mmCIF file of C-alpha atoms in Angstrom:
data_model
loop_
_atom_site.group_PDB
_atom_site.id
_atom_site.type_symbol
_atom_site.label_atom_id
_atom_site.label_comp_id
_atom_site.label_asym_id
_atom_site.label_seq_id
_atom_site.Cartn_x
_atom_site.Cartn_y
_atom_site.Cartn_z
ATOM 1 C CA VAL A 1 20.811 -7.973 31.262
ATOM 2 C CA PRO A 2 19.141 -11.073 29.644
ATOM 3 C CA LYS A 3 19.799 -11.618 25.944
ATOM 4 C CA THR A 4 16.699 -11.179 23.964
ATOM 5 C CA LEU A 5 15.646 -11.948 20.486
ATOM 6 C CA VAL A 6 12.786 -9.609 19.345
ATOM 7 C CA VAL A 7 10.356 -10.581 16.730
ATOM 8 C CA SER A 8 8.339 -7.616 15.329
ATOM 9 C CA VAL A 9 5.294 -8.509 13.260
ATOM 10 C CA PHE A 10 3.687 -6.092 10.843
ATOM 11 C CA VAL A 11 0.415 -6.097 8.851
ATOM 12 C CA ASN A 12 0.096 -4.511 5.413
ATOM 13 C CA PRO A 13 -1.234 -0.797 5.708
ATOM 14 C CA TYR A 14 -4.405 -1.449 3.787
ATOM 15 C CA ASP A 15 -5.831 -4.219 6.064
ATOM 16 C CA TRP A 16 -4.244 -2.677 9.112
ATOM 17 C CA VAL A 17 -6.092 0.567 8.855
ATOM 18 C CA GLU A 18 -9.308 -1.107 7.937
ATOM 19 C CA LEU A 19 -8.977 -3.466 10.937
ATOM 20 C CA MET A 20 -8.403 -0.464 13.064
ATOM 21 C CA ARG A 21 -11.534 1.252 11.589
ATOM 22 C CA ASP A 22 -13.702 -1.882 12.167
ATOM 23 C CA HIS A 23 -12.222 -2.412 15.710
ATOM 24 C CA PRO A 24 -11.097 0.995 17.144
ATOM 25 C CA ILE A 25 -9.746 -0.527 20.407
ATOM 26 C CA ASN A 26 -8.684 2.372 22.750
ATOM 27 C CA ALA A 27 -9.870 4.872 20.226
ATOM 28 C CA PRO A 28 -13.656 5.405 21.049
ATOM 29 C CA SER A 29 -13.543 8.890 19.380
ATOM 30 C CA HIS A 30 -13.081 7.094 16.031
ATOM 31 C CA ALA A 31 -15.743 4.510 16.314
ATOM 32 C CA ASP A 32 -18.405 4.070 13.576
ATOM 33 C CA MET A 33 -16.611 6.180 10.867
ATOM 34 C CA GLU A 34 -16.659 5.763 7.243
ATOM 35 C CA TRP A 35 -13.153 5.209 5.844
ATOM 36 C CA ALA A 36 -12.765 8.781 4.330
ATOM 37 C CA ASP A 37 -13.204 10.280 7.788
ATOM 38 C CA PHE A 38 -11.338 7.790 9.655
ATOM 39 C CA VAL A 39 -8.149 8.077 7.701
ATOM 40 C CA THR A 40 -8.155 11.844 7.664
ATOM 41 C CA SER A 41 -9.257 12.589 11.234
ATOM 42 C CA PRO A 42 -6.535 13.787 13.624
ATOM 43 C CA TRP A 43 -5.703 10.993 16.119
ATOM 44 C CA GLU A 44 -6.902 12.778 19.151
ATOM 45 C CA ARG A 45 -9.697 13.456 21.609
ATOM 46 C CA ARG A 46 -10.316 15.975 24.448
ATOM 47 C CA ARG A 47 -8.663 15.694 27.715
ATOM 48 C CA SER A 48 -10.827 14.022 30.412
ATOM 49 C CA HIS A 49 -12.403 15.903 33.367
ATOM 50 C CA LEU A 50 -9.795 14.272 35.609
ATOM 51 C CA ASP A 51 -6.939 15.582 33.442
ATOM 52 C CA GLU A 52 -8.332 18.970 33.652
ATOM 53 C CA THR A 53 -8.330 18.896 37.425
ATOM 54 C CA LEU A 54 -4.565 17.882 37.650
ATOM 55 C CA VAL A 55 -2.368 20.429 39.263
ATOM 56 C CA ASP A 56 1.048 18.891 38.919
ATOM 57 C CA THR A 57 0.896 17.324 35.292
ATOM 58 C CA ALA A 58 4.717 16.647 35.265
ATOM 59 C CA ASN A 59 4.346 14.197 38.051
ATOM 60 C CA ALA A 60 0.922 12.793 37.219
ATOM 61 C CA ASP A 61 0.460 8.978 37.338
ATOM 62 C CA CYS A 62 -1.070 8.383 33.958
ATOM 63 C CA SER A 63 -2.526 5.143 32.465
ATOM 64 C CA TYR A 64 0.009 2.317 31.597
ATOM 65 C CA GLY A 65 3.014 4.297 32.735
ATOM 66 C CA PHE A 66 2.749 7.071 30.214
ATOM 67 C CA SER A 67 3.563 10.701 31.099
ATOM 68 C CA TYR A 68 1.071 13.552 30.704
ATOM 69 C CA GLU A 69 2.597 14.769 27.573
ATOM 70 C CA GLU A 70 2.565 11.347 25.967
ATOM 71 C CA ILE A 71 -1.158 10.332 26.148
ATOM 72 C CA ILE A 72 -4.674 11.599 26.039
ATOM 73 C CA PRO A 73 -6.291 11.148 28.474
ATOM 74 C CA CYS A 74 -3.765 10.799 31.320
ATOM 75 C CA ARG A 75 -6.573 9.640 33.715
ATOM 76 C CA THR A 76 -10.077 8.380 33.112
ATOM 77 C CA GLN A 77 -12.803 6.567 35.055
ATOM 78 C CA ARG A 78 -13.469 4.081 32.255
ATOM 79 C CA ASP A 79 -12.754 0.327 32.606
ATOM 80 C CA PRO A 80 -9.091 -0.128 31.411
ATOM 81 C CA ASP A 81 -9.990 -3.598 30.279
ATOM 82 C CA SER A 82 -12.728 -2.528 27.875
ATOM 83 C CA ASP A 83 -12.155 -1.727 24.172
ATOM 84 C CA SER A 84 -13.461 1.749 24.815
ATOM 85 C CA PHE A 85 -10.776 2.745 27.283
ATOM 86 C CA PRO A 86 -9.162 5.726 25.559
ATOM 87 C CA LEU A 87 -5.455 5.772 24.784
ATOM 88 C CA TYR A 88 -4.463 8.301 22.144
ATOM 89 C CA GLU A 89 -0.792 8.544 22.015
ATOM 90 C CA LEU A 90 0.964 11.801 21.363
ATOM 91 C CA HIS A 91 4.271 12.666 19.623
ATOM 92 C CA PRO A 92 6.976 11.454 21.966
ATOM 93 C CA ALA A 93 9.825 13.631 23.349
ATOM 94 C CA SER A 94 12.085 12.400 20.579
ATOM 95 C CA SER A 95 9.884 14.374 18.214
ATOM 96 C CA GLY A 96 11.385 17.671 19.208
ATOM 97 C CA VAL A 97 9.174 20.645 18.665
ATOM 98 C CA ARG A 98 6.282 18.342 18.061
ATOM 99 C CA ALA A 99 6.566 16.499 21.189
ATOM 100 C CA GLY A 100 3.160 16.253 22.991
ATOM 101 C CA ASP A 101 1.207 17.145 19.846
ATOM 102 C CA PRO A 102 -1.552 14.759 18.425
ATOM 103 C CA TYR A 103 -0.767 12.908 15.428
ATOM 104 C CA SER A 104 -2.407 14.279 12.435
ATOM 105 C CA SER A 105 -3.817 10.869 11.388
ATOM 106 C CA LEU A 106 -3.610 7.228 12.113
ATOM 107 C CA LEU A 107 -1.145 6.792 9.239
ATOM 108 C CA GLU A 108 1.275 9.252 10.807
ATOM 109 C CA LEU A 109 1.115 7.248 14.085
ATOM 110 C CA ARG A 110 1.708 4.129 12.119
ATOM 111 C CA THR A 111 4.802 5.491 10.490
ATOM 112 C CA ASP A 112 6.189 6.392 13.865
ATOM 113 C CA LYS A 113 5.343 2.983 15.177
ATOM 114 C CA ILE A 114 7.188 1.243 12.445
ATOM 115 C CA ARG A 115 10.361 3.249 12.945
ATOM 116 C CA ASN A 116 10.100 2.719 16.739
ATOM 117 C CA PHE A 117 9.940 -0.976 16.431
ATOM 118 C CA LEU A 118 12.934 -0.923 14.217
ATOM 119 C CA GLY A 119 14.774 1.037 16.835
ATOM 120 C CA VAL A 120 14.272 -1.779 19.306
ATOM 121 C CA ALA A 121 17.414 -3.401 17.685
ATOM 122 C CA ASP A 122 19.468 -0.880 19.636
ATOM 123 C CA TYR A 123 17.962 -1.574 23.105
ATOM 124 C CA GLU A 124 20.211 -2.942 25.772
ATOM 125 C CA GLY A 125 20.147 -6.726 25.853
ATOM 126 C CA VAL A 126 18.675 -7.182 22.324
ATOM 127 C CA VAL A 127 20.879 -9.556 20.395
ATOM 128 C CA ASP A 128 18.914 -9.545 17.220
ATOM 129 C CA LEU A 129 15.689 -8.326 15.643
ATOM 130 C CA ILE A 130 13.606 -10.258 13.149
ATOM 131 C CA ASN A 131 10.959 -8.249 11.172
ATOM 132 C CA VAL A 132 8.062 -10.382 9.911
ATOM 133 C CA ARG A 133 5.155 -9.475 7.767
ATOM 134 C CA TYR A 134 2.252 -11.201 8.971
ATOM 135 C CA GLU A 135 1.265 -12.126 5.353
ATOM 136 C CA ASP A 136 4.344 -14.365 5.275
ATOM 137 C CA LEU A 137 2.947 -16.423 8.240
ATOM 138 C CA VAL A 138 -0.295 -17.071 6.503
ATOM 139 C CA TRP A 139 1.081 -19.417 3.892
ATOM 140 C CA ASP A 140 -1.389 -18.323 1.287
ATOM 141 C CA GLU A 141 -0.102 -17.074 -2.178
ATOM 142 C CA GLY A 142 -3.468 -15.171 -2.712
ATOM 143 C CA TYR A 143 -2.795 -13.115 0.419
ATOM 144 C CA ALA A 144 0.083 -10.801 -0.504
ATOM 145 C CA ASN A 145 -1.389 -7.292 0.015
ATOM 146 C CA GLY A 146 1.419 -5.195 -1.319
ATOM 147 C CA ALA A 147 4.189 -7.426 0.195
ATOM 148 C CA SER A 148 7.327 -7.809 -1.851
ATOM 149 C CA ASP A 149 9.006 -11.197 -2.235
ATOM 150 C CA LEU A 150 8.894 -13.588 0.805
ATOM 151 C CA THR A 151 11.235 -12.476 3.434
ATOM 152 C CA LEU A 152 11.406 -15.753 5.395
ATOM 153 C CA PRO A 153 13.106 -18.883 4.243
ATOM 154 C CA PHE A 154 9.630 -20.356 3.401
ATOM 155 C CA PRO A 155 6.043 -19.304 4.169
ATOM 156 C CA GLY A 156 4.270 -19.964 7.345
ATOM 157 C CA ILE A 157 5.189 -19.998 11.015
ATOM 158 C CA ALA A 158 7.720 -22.776 10.212
ATOM 159 C CA GLY A 159 9.573 -20.232 8.084
ATOM 160 C CA LEU A 160 9.808 -17.942 11.193
ATOM 161 C CA PHE A 161 11.196 -20.859 13.107
ATOM 162 C CA GLU A 162 13.803 -21.530 10.503
ATOM 163 C CA GLU A 163 14.762 -17.823 10.500
ATOM 164 C CA MET A 164 15.131 -17.917 14.232
ATOM 165 C CA ARG A 165 17.326 -21.114 13.973
ATOM 166 C CA ASP A 166 19.565 -19.286 11.308
ATOM 167 C CA ARG A 167 19.997 -16.233 13.739
ATOM 168 C CA THR A 168 20.536 -18.008 16.971
ATOM 169 C CA SER A 169 21.631 -21.366 18.392
ATOM 170 C CA LEU A 170 18.065 -22.337 19.123
ATOM 171 C CA VAL A 171 16.817 -25.365 17.402
ATOM 172 C CA PRO A 172 13.034 -26.069 17.381
ATOM 173 C CA ASP A 173 11.855 -29.547 18.092
ATOM 174 C CA VAL A 174 11.597 -31.203 14.724
ATOM 175 C CA ASP A 175 9.276 -33.986 16.129
ATOM 176 C CA ALA A 176 6.622 -31.083 16.725
ATOM 177 C CA GLY A 177 6.047 -31.419 12.964
ATOM 178 C CA TRP A 178 6.719 -27.653 12.144
ATOM 179 C CA ILE A 179 8.722 -28.511 8.980
ATOM 180 C CA SER A 180 5.987 -30.544 7.180
ATOM 181 C CA ASP A 181 3.082 -28.929 8.967
ATOM 182 C CA VAL A 182 0.822 -31.818 7.904
ATOM 183 C CA ASN A 183 -2.080 -30.560 10.258
ATOM 184 C CA GLY A 184 -1.762 -26.881 9.146
ATOM 185 C CA ILE A 185 -1.212 -25.667 12.741
ATOM 186 C CA PHE A 186 2.001 -23.654 11.970
ATOM 187 C CA ARG A 187 0.289 -21.232 9.771
ATOM 188 C CA ALA A 188 -1.516 -18.011 10.724
ATOM 189 C CA ASP A 189 -5.149 -17.190 9.790
ATOM 190 C CA ALA A 190 -5.536 -14.293 7.418
ATOM 191 C CA LEU A 191 -6.362 -10.905 8.936
ATOM 192 C CA GLY A 192 -8.642 -8.637 7.058
ATOM 193 C CA THR A 193 -10.067 -9.205 3.558
ATOM 194 C CA GLY A 194 -7.003 -8.629 1.375
ATOM 195 C CA VAL A 195 -6.376 -5.598 -0.754
ATOM 196 C CA ALA A 196 -8.221 -7.105 -3.763
ATOM 197 C CA LYS A 197 -11.521 -7.127 -1.915
ATOM 198 C CA LEU A 198 -11.323 -3.562 -0.385
ATOM 199 C CA ASP A 199 -12.953 -0.515 -1.710
ATOM 200 C CA PRO A 200 -10.839 0.513 -4.735
ATOM 201 C CA TYR A 201 -11.299 4.256 -3.749
ATOM 202 C CA TYR A 202 -9.971 3.473 -0.332
ATOM 203 C CA VAL A 203 -6.994 1.546 -1.815
ATOM 204 C CA HIS A 204 -6.165 4.486 -4.275
ATOM 205 C CA TRP A 205 -6.264 6.966 -1.431
ATOM 206 C CA MET A 206 -3.947 4.755 0.700
ATOM 207 C CA GLU A 207 -1.608 4.402 -2.230
ATOM 208 C CA GLU A 208 -1.290 8.217 -2.449
ATOM 209 C CA HIS A 209 -1.003 8.955 1.320
ATOM 210 C CA VAL A 210 0.890 6.073 3.034
ATOM 211 C CA ASP A 211 4.548 6.855 3.927
ATOM 212 C CA TRP A 212 6.148 4.194 1.602
ATOM 213 C CA ASP A 213 9.639 5.013 2.739
ATOM 214 C CA ALA A 214 8.694 3.684 6.068
ATOM 215 C CA GLU A 215 6.717 0.789 4.720
ATOM 216 C CA MET A 216 9.487 -0.435 2.463
ATOM 217 C CA LEU A 217 11.604 -0.803 5.557
ATOM 218 C CA VAL A 218 9.403 -3.656 6.639
ATOM 219 C CA GLY A 219 8.847 -5.044 3.163
ATOM 220 C CA TYR A 220 5.607 -3.259 1.883
ATOM 221 C CA ASN A 221 5.624 -1.552 -1.540
ATOM 222 C CA PRO A 222 2.936 0.713 -3.221
#
C-alpha cells in the first residue's frame, strides 16, 4: 500500500455555508434560497423517476459509486458534469439507526464531513494527516473568520510546505521562492466575503446553531 500524506483543507462555517448558498453545486433543490430558508431546509429531495422504477435497490449501480441507501437520487438522466446534477448524501451506514435518512440541514452534513475527514488518519496507508484552515493559506490578517491562532508555522501556502517538511522527509525546492514569496504566488485567494461583511442576523444564527464541538476540532471557535 503506498504511503500517503493527506492534507484536509477546511473553510470557516460562515463563508462555507454562504458559498454553498450562492453556488449550490449538486444541490438544485436548494437553489435561489434566502439564507434563513437555506440553513433550515432538510438536505434532501425526492427520488428520481429512475429510482422509483428500480426493483433491486440493494444492487443498484448508483452515481459515483454510492449505494442506494447513501444518495438521492441513485440514478438520474441529468448531465453529471453540470452543477445541477443532484447528489444529496444520506446518513451513512455508520450512523446506525439513522443510516439512509436525509440530513436535517446542511450544517448537520458539514459536521459529519468534518469528522469523516479527520477519520482519514486511520485509513490504511495514511502516514499522517495535516488539517489546514483555508484562511491560513490566504496570508491576510483581516481574513480570520472565527479562526483561532495560526496553526501553520507561518501564513500562506509556504506555511503548509513548511508543515509538510516538518512532518515528512520531503523538502520543497527552495529555489522556487516559496519562502520569501516575492511574487505572491504562494498564497491563496480569499473565499467569500469574510464574516465582518455578512448579514449580522445570519452570523448570529450561525453562532447559535453551528456544532462548535466539531468546528473546534479543525480550529474554528464561536
